[in-house]
Amino acid sequence: MAVFLLFVSCFMFRVSWASAQFELPTIGSIKPAISLSSDPLTPLPNSTITIAANLSGVTGSGSSNYTWFLNGVRQTEHSGLNKSKFTFKASAIGIVYRINVNVTMPGGGVLSDAAVFTVSDVDLSWNASSEAPAGYRGKTLPTKKSAVLISALPTIYQPGTKALISSGGLVFNWFINGKLQADKSGIGRSDLNFYVGSFSGGSEEIRLEVKTGDSTVSLNKFVTVPIMRPQTFIYVADNKTSLPYGKALRDFFIESATVKAIDFVAENYFFNFPKNRLKWSWLVDSREIMGGGDKPWSAVLNVPENIARPFSFQVRAVAQNPQEDLEIAESTANLKVR
């Protein structure tokens, strides 16, 4: 037992002696250094980018003098005492920028650093699964529960070069209304599919963060997807084609006293259901009438011969998704026969 105690005593003495030889670094031993950071990390076309020079290990760095260079040209108005930030506006996609800064410290030493950027971009396009007439030339807009596909087409360069980075080497992080869609994000995942959860009048705010695995490139793009409600419009039908003729009806006047029948046709927009599977209803002055058989979006109004003229009436067309009670639209036209 005595031998054991002697060993412990020696061990404790040796540890104490080793600790006495170790010297912790002090603030004064840190060498002056400079690093550049940018916001954003990767500039978009026509965007403003701010470069900040960050000093460390410098006493009284608030009295340092900064000289900035953009592609080798001195930026006199941005240089001077305490001007530790440089802001400029990026130009077109693919343009390369090199930023240099020289910092003269209070003690007279000079620190330098450089950063390179290539203007990059991501095009975002989207389409919705909702229906629209064949002749509709506008963008098909989503309604509640529509499926929406957003596709990203990146044109992103290695910083300071004209070398494009392939989509397969990029990380796509998708956000819907500020919430990260982790299961839809990742390397090479340049498409986002989702179902609209908002009601008409609202919107889905989409943000895409695209970056490289080492985070040397990072940019954000945004798109707002407006949410509409389904719509239906009433037209007079062309006698030969039965297609809509002229403008949608609101107030309609017929001058001829010989009119015996009026053909109507309705067009529907932005339903999540095919036109021929919608439930159609036609009403004249709140009384339901029969539609057009195998074409329920059309109807014929027969004008009685003995009716006193002028007379007026109201026609209403209602379309509804039979699988979704809230997916409904109607249109009303006021007609007068003179």
Short mmCIF file of C-alpha atoms in Angstrom, two decimals, residues 152-311:
data_model
loop_
_atom_site.label_atom_id
_atom_site.label_comp_id
_atom_site.label_asym_id
_atom_site.label_seq_id
_atom_site.Cartn_x
_atom_site.Cartn_y
_atom_site.Cartn_z
CA ALA A 152 -36.71 25.70 -61.82
CA LEU A 153 -34.27 26.28 -64.65
CA PRO A 154 -30.96 27.41 -63.11
CA THR A 155 -28.21 29.31 -64.89
CA ILE A 156 -25.62 29.29 -62.14
CA TYR A 157 -21.86 29.68 -62.51
CA GLN A 158 -18.86 28.77 -60.42
CA PRO A 159 -17.92 32.04 -58.65
CA GLY A 160 -15.60 34.17 -60.74
CA THR A 161 -15.86 31.93 -63.82
CA LYS A 162 -18.04 31.26 -66.85
CA ALA A 163 -18.31 27.58 -65.90
CA LEU A 164 -21.93 26.52 -65.48
CA ILE A 165 -22.93 24.21 -62.65
CA SER A 166 -25.26 21.40 -63.72
CA SER A 167 -28.63 21.02 -62.02
CA GLY A 168 -27.53 17.64 -60.72
CA GLY A 169 -24.82 19.33 -58.65
CA LEU A 170 -27.13 21.85 -56.99
CA VAL A 171 -29.23 21.62 -53.84
CA PHE A 172 -32.84 22.83 -54.22
CA ASN A 173 -34.60 23.81 -51.00
CA TRP A 174 -38.30 24.58 -51.53
CA PHE A 175 -40.43 26.64 -49.15
CA ILE A 176 -44.22 27.06 -49.27
CA ASN A 177 -45.53 30.01 -47.26
CA GLY A 178 -42.26 30.09 -45.33
CA LYS A 179 -42.20 26.38 -44.43
CA LEU A 180 -39.40 24.18 -45.74
CA GLN A 181 -40.68 21.23 -47.79
CA ALA A 182 -37.99 18.80 -46.64
CA ASP A 183 -39.47 15.81 -48.46
CA LYS A 184 -39.51 17.73 -51.75
CA SER A 185 -36.04 19.31 -51.41
CA GLY A 186 -32.56 18.00 -52.06
CA ILE A 187 -29.82 17.55 -54.66
CA GLY A 188 -31.11 17.87 -58.21
CA ARG A 189 -34.76 18.30 -57.15
CA SER A 190 -35.56 21.18 -59.47
CA ASP A 191 -39.34 20.55 -59.58
CA LEU A 192 -41.93 21.13 -56.88
CA ASN A 193 -45.38 19.51 -56.95
CA PHE A 194 -48.02 20.49 -54.42
CA TYR A 195 -51.75 20.86 -53.93
CA VAL A 196 -53.23 24.28 -53.24
CA GLY A 197 -54.45 24.64 -49.68
CA SER A 198 -55.51 28.29 -49.75
CA PHE A 199 -58.95 29.61 -50.67
CA SER A 200 -59.73 31.94 -53.56
CA GLY A 201 -58.38 35.43 -53.09
CA GLY A 202 -55.29 34.11 -51.32
CA SER A 203 -51.98 32.96 -52.70
CA GLU A 204 -49.21 30.46 -52.21
CA GLU A 205 -45.84 32.12 -51.60
CA ILE A 206 -43.02 29.98 -52.95
CA ARG A 207 -39.34 30.51 -52.18
CA LEU A 208 -36.56 28.49 -53.73
CA GLU A 209 -33.07 28.45 -52.26
CA VAL A 210 -30.48 27.06 -54.66
CA LYS A 211 -26.96 26.39 -53.45
CA THR A 212 -23.93 24.19 -53.97
CA GLY A 213 -23.01 21.49 -51.51
CA ASP A 214 -20.11 23.55 -50.19
CA SER A 215 -22.30 26.70 -50.00
CA THR A 216 -19.93 28.75 -52.15
CA VAL A 217 -22.99 29.60 -54.25
CA SER A 218 -26.38 30.47 -52.79
CA LEU A 219 -29.30 32.46 -54.17
CA ASN A 220 -33.02 32.80 -53.57
CA LYS A 221 -35.90 33.23 -55.99
CA PHE A 222 -39.54 33.90 -55.16
CA VAL A 223 -42.84 33.39 -56.97
CA THR A 224 -46.41 34.10 -55.90
CA VAL A 225 -49.13 31.75 -57.16
CA PRO A 226 -52.54 33.49 -56.98
CA ILE A 227 -55.55 31.38 -56.04
CA MET A 228 -58.70 31.99 -58.05
CA ARG A 229 -62.25 30.76 -57.79
CA PRO A 230 -63.90 28.74 -60.56
CA GLN A 231 -65.81 30.90 -63.04
CA THR A 232 -68.63 30.45 -65.53
CA PHE A 233 -69.76 32.82 -68.29
CA ILE A 234 -72.88 32.79 -70.48
CA TYR A 235 -72.72 33.46 -74.22
CA VAL A 236 -75.13 33.42 -77.12
CA ALA A 237 -74.35 30.30 -79.13
CA ASP A 238 -73.36 30.55 -82.77
CA ASN A 239 -76.12 29.00 -84.91
CA LYS A 240 -73.68 27.01 -87.06
CA THR A 241 -71.06 25.85 -84.61
CA SER A 242 -72.89 26.07 -81.23
CA LEU A 243 -69.72 27.71 -79.91
CA PRO A 244 -69.76 30.94 -77.90
CA TYR A 245 -70.43 34.00 -80.04
CA GLY A 246 -69.33 37.48 -79.08
CA LYS A 247 -68.72 38.62 -75.54
CA ALA A 248 -69.97 37.09 -72.31
CA LEU A 249 -73.48 38.28 -71.48
CA ARG A 250 -74.34 40.64 -68.69
CA ASP A 251 -77.11 42.86 -70.12
CA PHE A 252 -78.40 41.77 -73.51
CA PHE A 253 -81.02 43.36 -75.78
CA ILE A 254 -82.84 41.73 -78.72
CA GLU A 255 -84.62 44.11 -81.08
CA SER A 256 -86.42 41.63 -83.34
CA ALA A 257 -90.03 40.84 -82.47
CA THR A 258 -89.81 37.61 -84.48
CA VAL A 259 -87.34 35.89 -82.17
CA LYS A 260 -88.71 32.45 -81.30
CA ALA A 261 -85.77 30.88 -79.49
CA ILE A 262 -82.41 31.88 -78.07
CA ASP A 263 -79.52 29.44 -77.82
CA PHE A 264 -77.13 29.86 -74.90
CA VAL A 265 -73.83 28.22 -74.11
CA ALA A 266 -71.71 28.47 -70.96
CA GLU A 267 -67.94 28.35 -70.64
CA ASN A 268 -66.24 27.31 -67.41
CA TYR A 269 -62.77 28.26 -66.17
CA PHE A 270 -60.40 26.84 -63.53
CA PHE A 271 -62.41 23.87 -62.32
CA ASN A 272 -60.46 20.81 -61.16
CA PHE A 273 -62.86 18.59 -63.06
CA PRO A 274 -63.54 18.06 -66.80
CA LYS A 275 -66.32 20.13 -68.35
CA ASN A 276 -68.35 17.09 -69.39
CA ARG A 277 -68.36 15.73 -65.86
CA LEU A 278 -69.53 18.88 -64.13
CA LYS A 279 -73.08 19.19 -62.88
CA TRP A 280 -74.81 21.90 -64.91
CA SER A 281 -78.02 23.77 -64.06
CA TRP A 282 -79.87 26.42 -66.07
CA LEU A 283 -82.46 28.75 -64.53
CA VAL A 284 -84.74 31.37 -66.05
CA ASP A 285 -86.11 33.80 -63.49
CA SER A 286 -85.20 31.24 -60.78
CA ARG A 287 -87.08 28.42 -62.54
CA GLU A 288 -84.85 25.55 -63.63
CA ILE A 289 -84.99 24.54 -67.28
CA MET A 290 -83.52 21.60 -69.11
CA GLY A 291 -80.02 21.83 -70.49
CA GLY A 292 -78.76 20.59 -73.83
CA GLY A 293 -78.82 16.82 -73.23
CA ASP A 294 -75.36 15.45 -73.99
CA LYS A 295 -74.10 19.04 -73.84
CA PRO A 296 -75.49 20.26 -70.51
CA TRP A 297 -73.44 23.47 -70.74
CA SER A 298 -75.85 24.63 -73.47
CA ALA A 299 -79.56 25.52 -73.26
CA VAL A 300 -82.33 26.81 -75.51
CA LEU A 301 -84.90 29.35 -74.37
CA ASN A 302 -88.13 29.25 -76.39
CA VAL A 303 -89.96 32.58 -76.54
CA PRO A 304 -93.77 32.20 -76.49
CA GLU A 305 -95.44 33.79 -79.53
CA ASN A 306 -98.26 35.38 -77.56
CA ILE A 307 -96.03 37.03 -74.95
CA ALA A 308 -96.40 40.79 -74.63
CA ARG A 309 -93.37 42.73 -75.80
CA PRO A 310 -91.16 44.18 -74.62
CA PHE A 311 -90.35 41.65 -71.92
#
